[in-house]
């Protein structure tokens, strides 16, 4: 069965303290891997799509990378506004837009 | 603002009742997705419609049903409600690409509380 596992469950960072979140997956053929950000009481907000091993995407202080079995979301010099839950999701062939989400990593950045 | 509108934002009802959640996708988006988010289950895919037709089905209970209307808005009907149905229900839409897109635009959700 396809699985998506995120670690750690929670992460507390000081402002400026860089760190990485992990998303490991076991799927039968990966069509795409997606990162979303979710603020409390809000819907998830799309961040990145990665399609193949070795691919990297960047947006402000966030950088996502992909290998054959996992993806990392690197947060460089985070600010308090980066506090959120970060969700990883995978899409497999013939699944249309159906995404399988991980449980998320809750990130808190303190000043 | 994602452009996806969901109503109502909050709903409190009793066990055994039936409720309808409504979603208007972004202008031009043909696909609508419904997801359920609870504390113990995370974000779970329920069902997807594309231009009025059902395209993919997830772990949606038989007590739940959905449809997408000609104007592309969608409704999720939840009946014979149980305490465990209390959750956030999200609607999302995506651009009209063949095979479905993983870049979803989520609404702000409908929080259902069953007492």
mmCIF file of C-alpha atoms in Angstrom:
data_model
loop_
_atom_site.group_PDB
_atom_site.id
_atom_site.type_symbol
_atom_site.label_atom_id
_atom_site.label_comp_id
_atom_site.label_asym_id
_atom_site.label_seq_id
_atom_site.Cartn_x
_atom_site.Cartn_y
_atom_site.Cartn_z
ATOM 1 C CA UNK A 1 0.000 0.000 0.000
ATOM 2 C CA UNK A 2 1.221 3.496 -0.843
ATOM 3 C CA UNK A 3 2.497 5.358 2.207
ATOM 4 C CA UNK A 4 3.743 8.819 2.998
ATOM 5 C CA UNK A 5 5.606 9.421 6.250
ATOM 6 C CA UNK A 6 6.742 12.802 7.493
ATOM 7 C CA UNK A 7 9.274 13.532 10.200
ATOM 8 C CA UNK A 8 9.624 15.036 12.651
ATOM 9 C CA UNK A 9 6.032 15.479 13.815
ATOM 10 C CA UNK A 10 6.905 18.839 15.312
ATOM 11 C CA UNK A 11 9.854 21.195 15.119
ATOM 12 C CA UNK A 12 10.609 24.241 17.206
ATOM 13 C CA UNK A 13 13.192 26.619 15.767
ATOM 14 C CA UNK A 14 14.748 29.872 16.797
ATOM 15 C CA UNK A 15 14.519 32.617 14.205
ATOM 16 C CA UNK A 16 17.458 32.169 11.843
ATOM 17 C CA UNK A 17 18.032 28.518 12.787
ATOM 18 C CA UNK A 18 17.944 26.507 9.552
ATOM 19 C CA UNK A 19 16.534 22.979 9.478
ATOM 20 C CA UNK A 20 15.071 20.289 7.227
ATOM 21 C CA UNK A 21 11.818 18.367 7.141
ATOM 22 C CA UNK A 22 11.635 14.865 5.739
ATOM 23 C CA UNK A 23 8.989 13.133 3.661
ATOM 24 C CA UNK A 24 9.572 9.484 2.813
ATOM 25 C CA UNK A 25 7.276 7.613 0.483
ATOM 26 C CA UNK A 26 6.616 4.133 -0.771
ATOM 27 C CA UNK A 27 4.491 4.245 -3.896
ATOM 28 C CA UNK A 28 4.203 2.141 -7.023
ATOM 29 C CA UNK A 29 5.367 4.714 -9.494
ATOM 30 C CA UNK A 30 5.513 8.354 -8.505
ATOM 31 C CA UNK A 31 3.763 10.829 -10.734
ATOM 32 C CA UNK A 32 4.540 13.822 -8.575
ATOM 33 C CA UNK A 33 5.415 14.885 -5.038
ATOM 34 C CA UNK A 34 3.890 18.028 -3.611
ATOM 35 C CA UNK A 35 4.562 20.271 -0.640
ATOM 36 C CA UNK A 36 1.828 22.324 0.956
ATOM 37 C CA UNK A 37 1.769 24.755 3.851
ATOM 38 C CA UNK A 38 -1.218 24.906 6.196
ATOM 39 C CA UNK A 39 -1.885 27.649 8.718
ATOM 40 C CA UNK A 40 -4.230 26.958 11.663
ATOM 41 C CA UNK A 41 -7.879 27.015 10.618
ATOM 42 C CA UNK A 42 -6.995 27.460 6.945
ATOM 43 C CA UNK A 43 -6.843 25.259 3.891
ATOM 44 C CA UNK A 44 -3.500 23.951 2.640
ATOM 45 C CA UNK A 45 -1.590 26.268 0.327
ATOM 46 C CA UNK A 46 0.429 24.825 -2.540
ATOM 47 C CA UNK A 47 4.200 25.359 -2.391
ATOM 48 C CA UNK A 48 6.076 23.023 -4.752
ATOM 49 C CA UNK A 49 5.779 20.170 -7.226
ATOM 50 C CA UNK A 50 8.667 17.756 -7.791
ATOM 51 C CA UNK A 51 8.556 15.122 -10.508
ATOM 52 C CA UNK A 52 11.872 13.329 -10.684
ATOM 53 C CA UNK A 53 14.823 12.419 -8.500
ATOM 54 C CA UNK A 54 17.408 15.176 -8.376
ATOM 55 C CA UNK A 55 14.888 17.938 -8.951
ATOM 56 C CA UNK A 56 14.989 21.008 -6.703
ATOM 57 C CA UNK A 57 12.602 23.931 -6.297
ATOM 58 C CA UNK A 58 13.069 27.125 -4.287
ATOM 59 C CA UNK A 59 10.791 29.820 -2.978
ATOM 60 C CA UNK A 60 12.075 32.489 -0.618
ATOM 61 C CA UNK A 61 13.490 30.639 2.423
ATOM 62 C CA UNK A 62 12.166 27.251 1.338
ATOM 63 C CA UNK A 63 13.888 24.692 -0.854
ATOM 64 C CA UNK A 64 12.449 21.300 -1.762
ATOM 65 C CA UNK A 65 14.487 18.386 -3.044
ATOM 66 C CA UNK A 66 13.575 14.897 -4.230
ATOM 67 C CA UNK A 67 15.315 11.529 -4.252
ATOM 68 C CA UNK A 68 13.928 8.160 -5.267
ATOM 69 C CA UNK A 69 12.566 7.470 -1.809
ATOM 70 C CA UNK A 70 12.210 10.777 -0.017
ATOM 71 C CA UNK A 71 11.901 14.502 -0.237
ATOM 72 C CA UNK A 72 13.314 17.217 1.973
ATOM 73 C CA UNK A 73 11.998 20.669 2.663
ATOM 74 C CA UNK A 74 14.837 22.883 3.790
ATOM 75 C CA UNK A 75 14.002 26.046 5.693
ATOM 76 C CA UNK A 76 16.875 28.513 5.621
ATOM 77 C CA UNK A 77 17.079 31.270 8.237
ATOM 78 C CA UNK A 78 13.405 30.923 9.147
ATOM 79 C CA UNK A 79 11.266 33.789 10.368
ATOM 80 C CA UNK A 80 8.241 33.603 12.701
ATOM 81 C CA UNK A 81 5.943 33.896 9.672
ATOM 82 C CA UNK A 82 7.259 30.528 8.482
ATOM 83 C CA UNK A 83 5.436 28.905 11.401
ATOM 84 C CA UNK A 84 2.890 26.490 9.940
ATOM 85 C CA UNK A 85 2.233 22.825 9.327
ATOM 86 C CA UNK A 86 4.024 21.575 6.237
ATOM 87 C CA UNK A 87 2.320 18.750 4.375
ATOM 88 C CA UNK A 88 3.825 16.410 1.840
ATOM 89 C CA UNK A 89 1.650 14.579 -0.681
ATOM 90 C CA UNK A 90 2.192 12.090 -3.500
ATOM 91 C CA UNK A 91 0.316 11.446 -6.700
ATOM 92 C CA UNK A 92 0.508 8.114 -8.479
ATOM 93 C CA UNK A 93 -0.312 7.320 -12.122
ATOM 94 C CA UNK A 94 -3.942 6.844 -13.091
ATOM 95 C CA UNK A 95 -5.082 8.492 -9.890
ATOM 96 C CA UNK A 96 -6.178 11.717 -11.520
ATOM 97 C CA UNK A 97 -5.763 14.504 -9.009
ATOM 98 C CA UNK A 98 -6.058 12.287 -5.966
ATOM 99 C CA UNK A 99 -3.281 13.085 -3.505
ATOM 100 C CA UNK A 100 -2.142 10.995 -0.574
ATOM 101 C CA UNK A 101 -1.002 13.281 2.207
ATOM 102 C CA UNK A 102 1.412 12.693 5.038
ATOM 103 C CA UNK A 103 0.498 13.678 8.585
ATOM 104 C CA UNK A 104 2.530 16.856 8.382
ATOM 105 C CA UNK A 105 5.302 18.544 10.344
ATOM 106 C CA UNK A 106 4.248 21.369 12.629
ATOM 107 C CA UNK A 107 6.917 24.066 12.596
ATOM 108 C CA UNK A 108 7.090 26.835 15.197
ATOM 109 C CA UNK A 109 9.661 29.595 14.734
ATOM 110 C CA UNK A 110 10.251 31.791 17.763
ATOM 111 C CA UNK A 111 11.804 35.285 17.657
ATOM 112 C CA UNK B 1 -7.466 33.989 -1.054
ATOM 113 C CA UNK B 2 -7.407 30.793 -3.142
ATOM 114 C CA UNK B 3 -10.576 31.645 -5.065
ATOM 115 C CA UNK B 4 -12.350 28.525 -3.790
ATOM 116 C CA UNK B 5 -15.432 29.314 -1.719
ATOM 117 C CA UNK B 6 -16.923 26.967 0.832
ATOM 118 C CA UNK B 7 -20.093 27.346 2.858
ATOM 119 C CA UNK B 8 -20.930 27.099 5.657
ATOM 120 C CA UNK B 9 -17.707 27.803 7.569
ATOM 121 C CA UNK B 10 -19.042 26.230 10.740
ATOM 122 C CA UNK B 11 -21.830 23.758 11.309
ATOM 123 C CA UNK B 12 -23.041 22.168 14.529
ATOM 124 C CA UNK B 13 -25.579 19.405 14.343
ATOM 125 C CA UNK B 14 -26.773 16.290 16.130
ATOM 126 C CA UNK B 15 -26.125 12.620 15.503
ATOM 127 C CA UNK B 16 -28.422 11.107 12.909
ATOM 128 C CA UNK B 17 -28.883 14.356 11.046
ATOM 129 C CA UNK B 18 -28.010 15.231 7.456
ATOM 130 C CA UNK B 19 -26.002 18.213 6.232
ATOM 131 C CA UNK B 20 -24.916 19.617 2.894
ATOM 132 C CA UNK B 21 -21.606 21.371 2.325
ATOM 133 C CA UNK B 22 -21.211 23.584 -0.688
ATOM 134 C CA UNK B 23 -18.172 24.490 -2.764
ATOM 135 C CA UNK B 24 -17.582 26.901 -5.620
ATOM 136 C CA UNK B 25 -14.302 26.238 -7.445
ATOM 137 C CA UNK B 26 -11.986 28.870 -8.875
ATOM 138 C CA UNK B 27 -13.187 30.427 -12.079
ATOM 139 C CA UNK B 28 -12.214 28.160 -14.985
ATOM 140 C CA UNK B 29 -11.338 25.112 -12.885
ATOM 141 C CA UNK B 30 -13.203 21.985 -13.930
ATOM 142 C CA UNK B 31 -12.031 19.622 -11.186
ATOM 143 C CA UNK B 32 -13.381 19.654 -7.663
ATOM 144 C CA UNK B 33 -11.991 17.542 -4.846
ATOM 145 C CA UNK B 34 -13.315 16.859 -1.366
ATOM 146 C CA UNK B 35 -10.993 16.075 1.521
ATOM 147 C CA UNK B 36 -11.681 15.339 5.168
ATOM 148 C CA UNK B 37 -9.233 16.420 7.872
ATOM 149 C CA UNK B 38 -9.481 15.099 11.386
ATOM 150 C CA UNK B 39 -6.935 15.103 14.194
ATOM 151 C CA UNK B 40 -6.362 11.354 14.118
ATOM 152 C CA UNK B 41 -6.632 10.711 10.351
ATOM 153 C CA UNK B 42 -4.963 13.725 8.805
ATOM 154 C CA UNK B 43 -6.036 14.909 5.373
ATOM 155 C CA UNK B 44 -7.977 12.144 3.609
ATOM 156 C CA UNK B 45 -9.175 12.203 0.008
ATOM 157 C CA UNK B 46 -12.897 11.575 -0.370
ATOM 158 C CA UNK B 47 -13.917 12.111 -3.968
ATOM 159 C CA UNK B 48 -13.129 14.027 -7.167
ATOM 160 C CA UNK B 49 -15.343 15.361 -9.926
ATOM 161 C CA UNK B 50 -14.266 16.620 -13.319
ATOM 162 C CA UNK B 51 -16.726 18.681 -15.331
ATOM 163 C CA UNK B 52 -19.699 17.022 -13.685
ATOM 164 C CA UNK B 53 -18.434 13.445 -13.741
ATOM 165 C CA UNK B 54 -17.008 11.432 -10.888
ATOM 166 C CA UNK B 55 -13.324 10.728 -11.601
ATOM 167 C CA UNK B 56 -11.805 9.266 -8.482
ATOM 168 C CA UNK B 57 -13.071 7.925 -5.220
ATOM 169 C CA UNK B 58 -11.249 7.551 -1.943
ATOM 170 C CA UNK B 59 -12.331 6.329 1.455
ATOM 171 C CA UNK B 60 -15.746 7.928 1.259
ATOM 172 C CA UNK B 61 -18.400 6.366 3.447
ATOM 173 C CA UNK B 62 -21.652 5.133 1.892
ATOM 174 C CA UNK B 63 -23.472 7.678 4.089
ATOM 175 C CA UNK B 64 -21.667 10.421 2.180
ATOM 176 C CA UNK B 65 -22.389 11.466 -1.378
ATOM 177 C CA UNK B 66 -21.341 14.273 -3.653
ATOM 178 C CA UNK B 67 -22.165 15.784 -6.977
ATOM 179 C CA UNK B 68 -20.949 18.504 -9.294
ATOM 180 C CA UNK B 69 -23.521 20.633 -11.023
ATOM 181 C CA UNK B 70 -23.474 22.115 -14.560
ATOM 182 C CA UNK B 71 -22.256 25.454 -13.176
ATOM 183 C CA UNK B 72 -19.352 23.438 -11.674
ATOM 184 C CA UNK B 73 -20.178 24.055 -8.047
ATOM 185 C CA UNK B 74 -20.189 20.945 -5.910
ATOM 186 C CA UNK B 75 -22.051 19.698 -2.879
ATOM 187 C CA UNK B 76 -21.036 17.084 -0.338
ATOM 188 C CA UNK B 77 -23.956 15.451 1.452
ATOM 189 C CA UNK B 78 -23.343 13.776 4.792
ATOM 190 C CA UNK B 79 -26.193 11.742 6.280
ATOM 191 C CA UNK B 80 -26.893 9.693 9.394
ATOM 192 C CA UNK B 81 -24.162 11.677 11.055
ATOM 193 C CA UNK B 82 -22.041 10.125 13.778
ATOM 194 C CA UNK B 83 -19.769 11.701 16.357
ATOM 195 C CA UNK B 84 -16.765 10.497 14.367
ATOM 196 C CA UNK B 85 -17.807 12.547 11.357
ATOM 197 C CA UNK B 86 -16.782 15.703 13.188
ATOM 198 C CA UNK B 87 -13.946 17.139 11.119
ATOM 199 C CA UNK B 88 -12.853 19.864 8.759
ATOM 200 C CA UNK B 89 -14.102 19.254 5.237
ATOM 201 C CA UNK B 90 -12.079 20.901 2.503
ATOM 202 C CA UNK B 91 -12.954 21.475 -1.078
ATOM 203 C CA UNK B 92 -10.222 22.084 -3.625
ATOM 204 C CA UNK B 93 -10.104 22.780 -7.317
ATOM 205 C CA UNK B 94 -7.417 22.553 -9.972
ATOM 206 C CA UNK B 95 -6.730 23.737 -13.472
ATOM 207 C CA UNK B 96 -8.251 21.702 -16.299
ATOM 208 C CA UNK B 97 -5.347 19.426 -17.243
ATOM 209 C CA UNK B 98 -5.689 15.893 -18.541
ATOM 210 C CA UNK B 99 -4.987 13.273 -15.908
ATOM 211 C CA UNK B 100 -5.616 15.619 -13.030
ATOM 212 C CA UNK B 101 -3.306 18.108 -11.391
ATOM 213 C CA UNK B 102 -1.659 17.779 -8.011
ATOM 214 C CA UNK B 103 -1.536 21.536 -7.636
ATOM 215 C CA UNK B 104 -4.731 22.050 -5.723
ATOM 216 C CA UNK B 105 -6.303 25.267 -4.540
ATOM 217 C CA UNK B 106 -8.075 24.669 -1.252
ATOM 218 C CA UNK B 107 -10.956 26.541 0.263
ATOM 219 C CA UNK B 108 -10.961 27.543 3.906
ATOM 220 C CA UNK B 109 -13.001 24.505 4.875
ATOM 221 C CA UNK B 110 -16.262 23.733 6.614
ATOM 222 C CA UNK B 111 -15.891 22.732 10.239
ATOM 223 C CA UNK B 112 -18.512 20.160 11.142
ATOM 224 C CA UNK B 113 -19.240 19.366 14.758
ATOM 225 C CA UNK B 114 -21.603 16.493 15.503
ATOM 226 C CA UNK B 115 -22.979 16.432 19.053
#
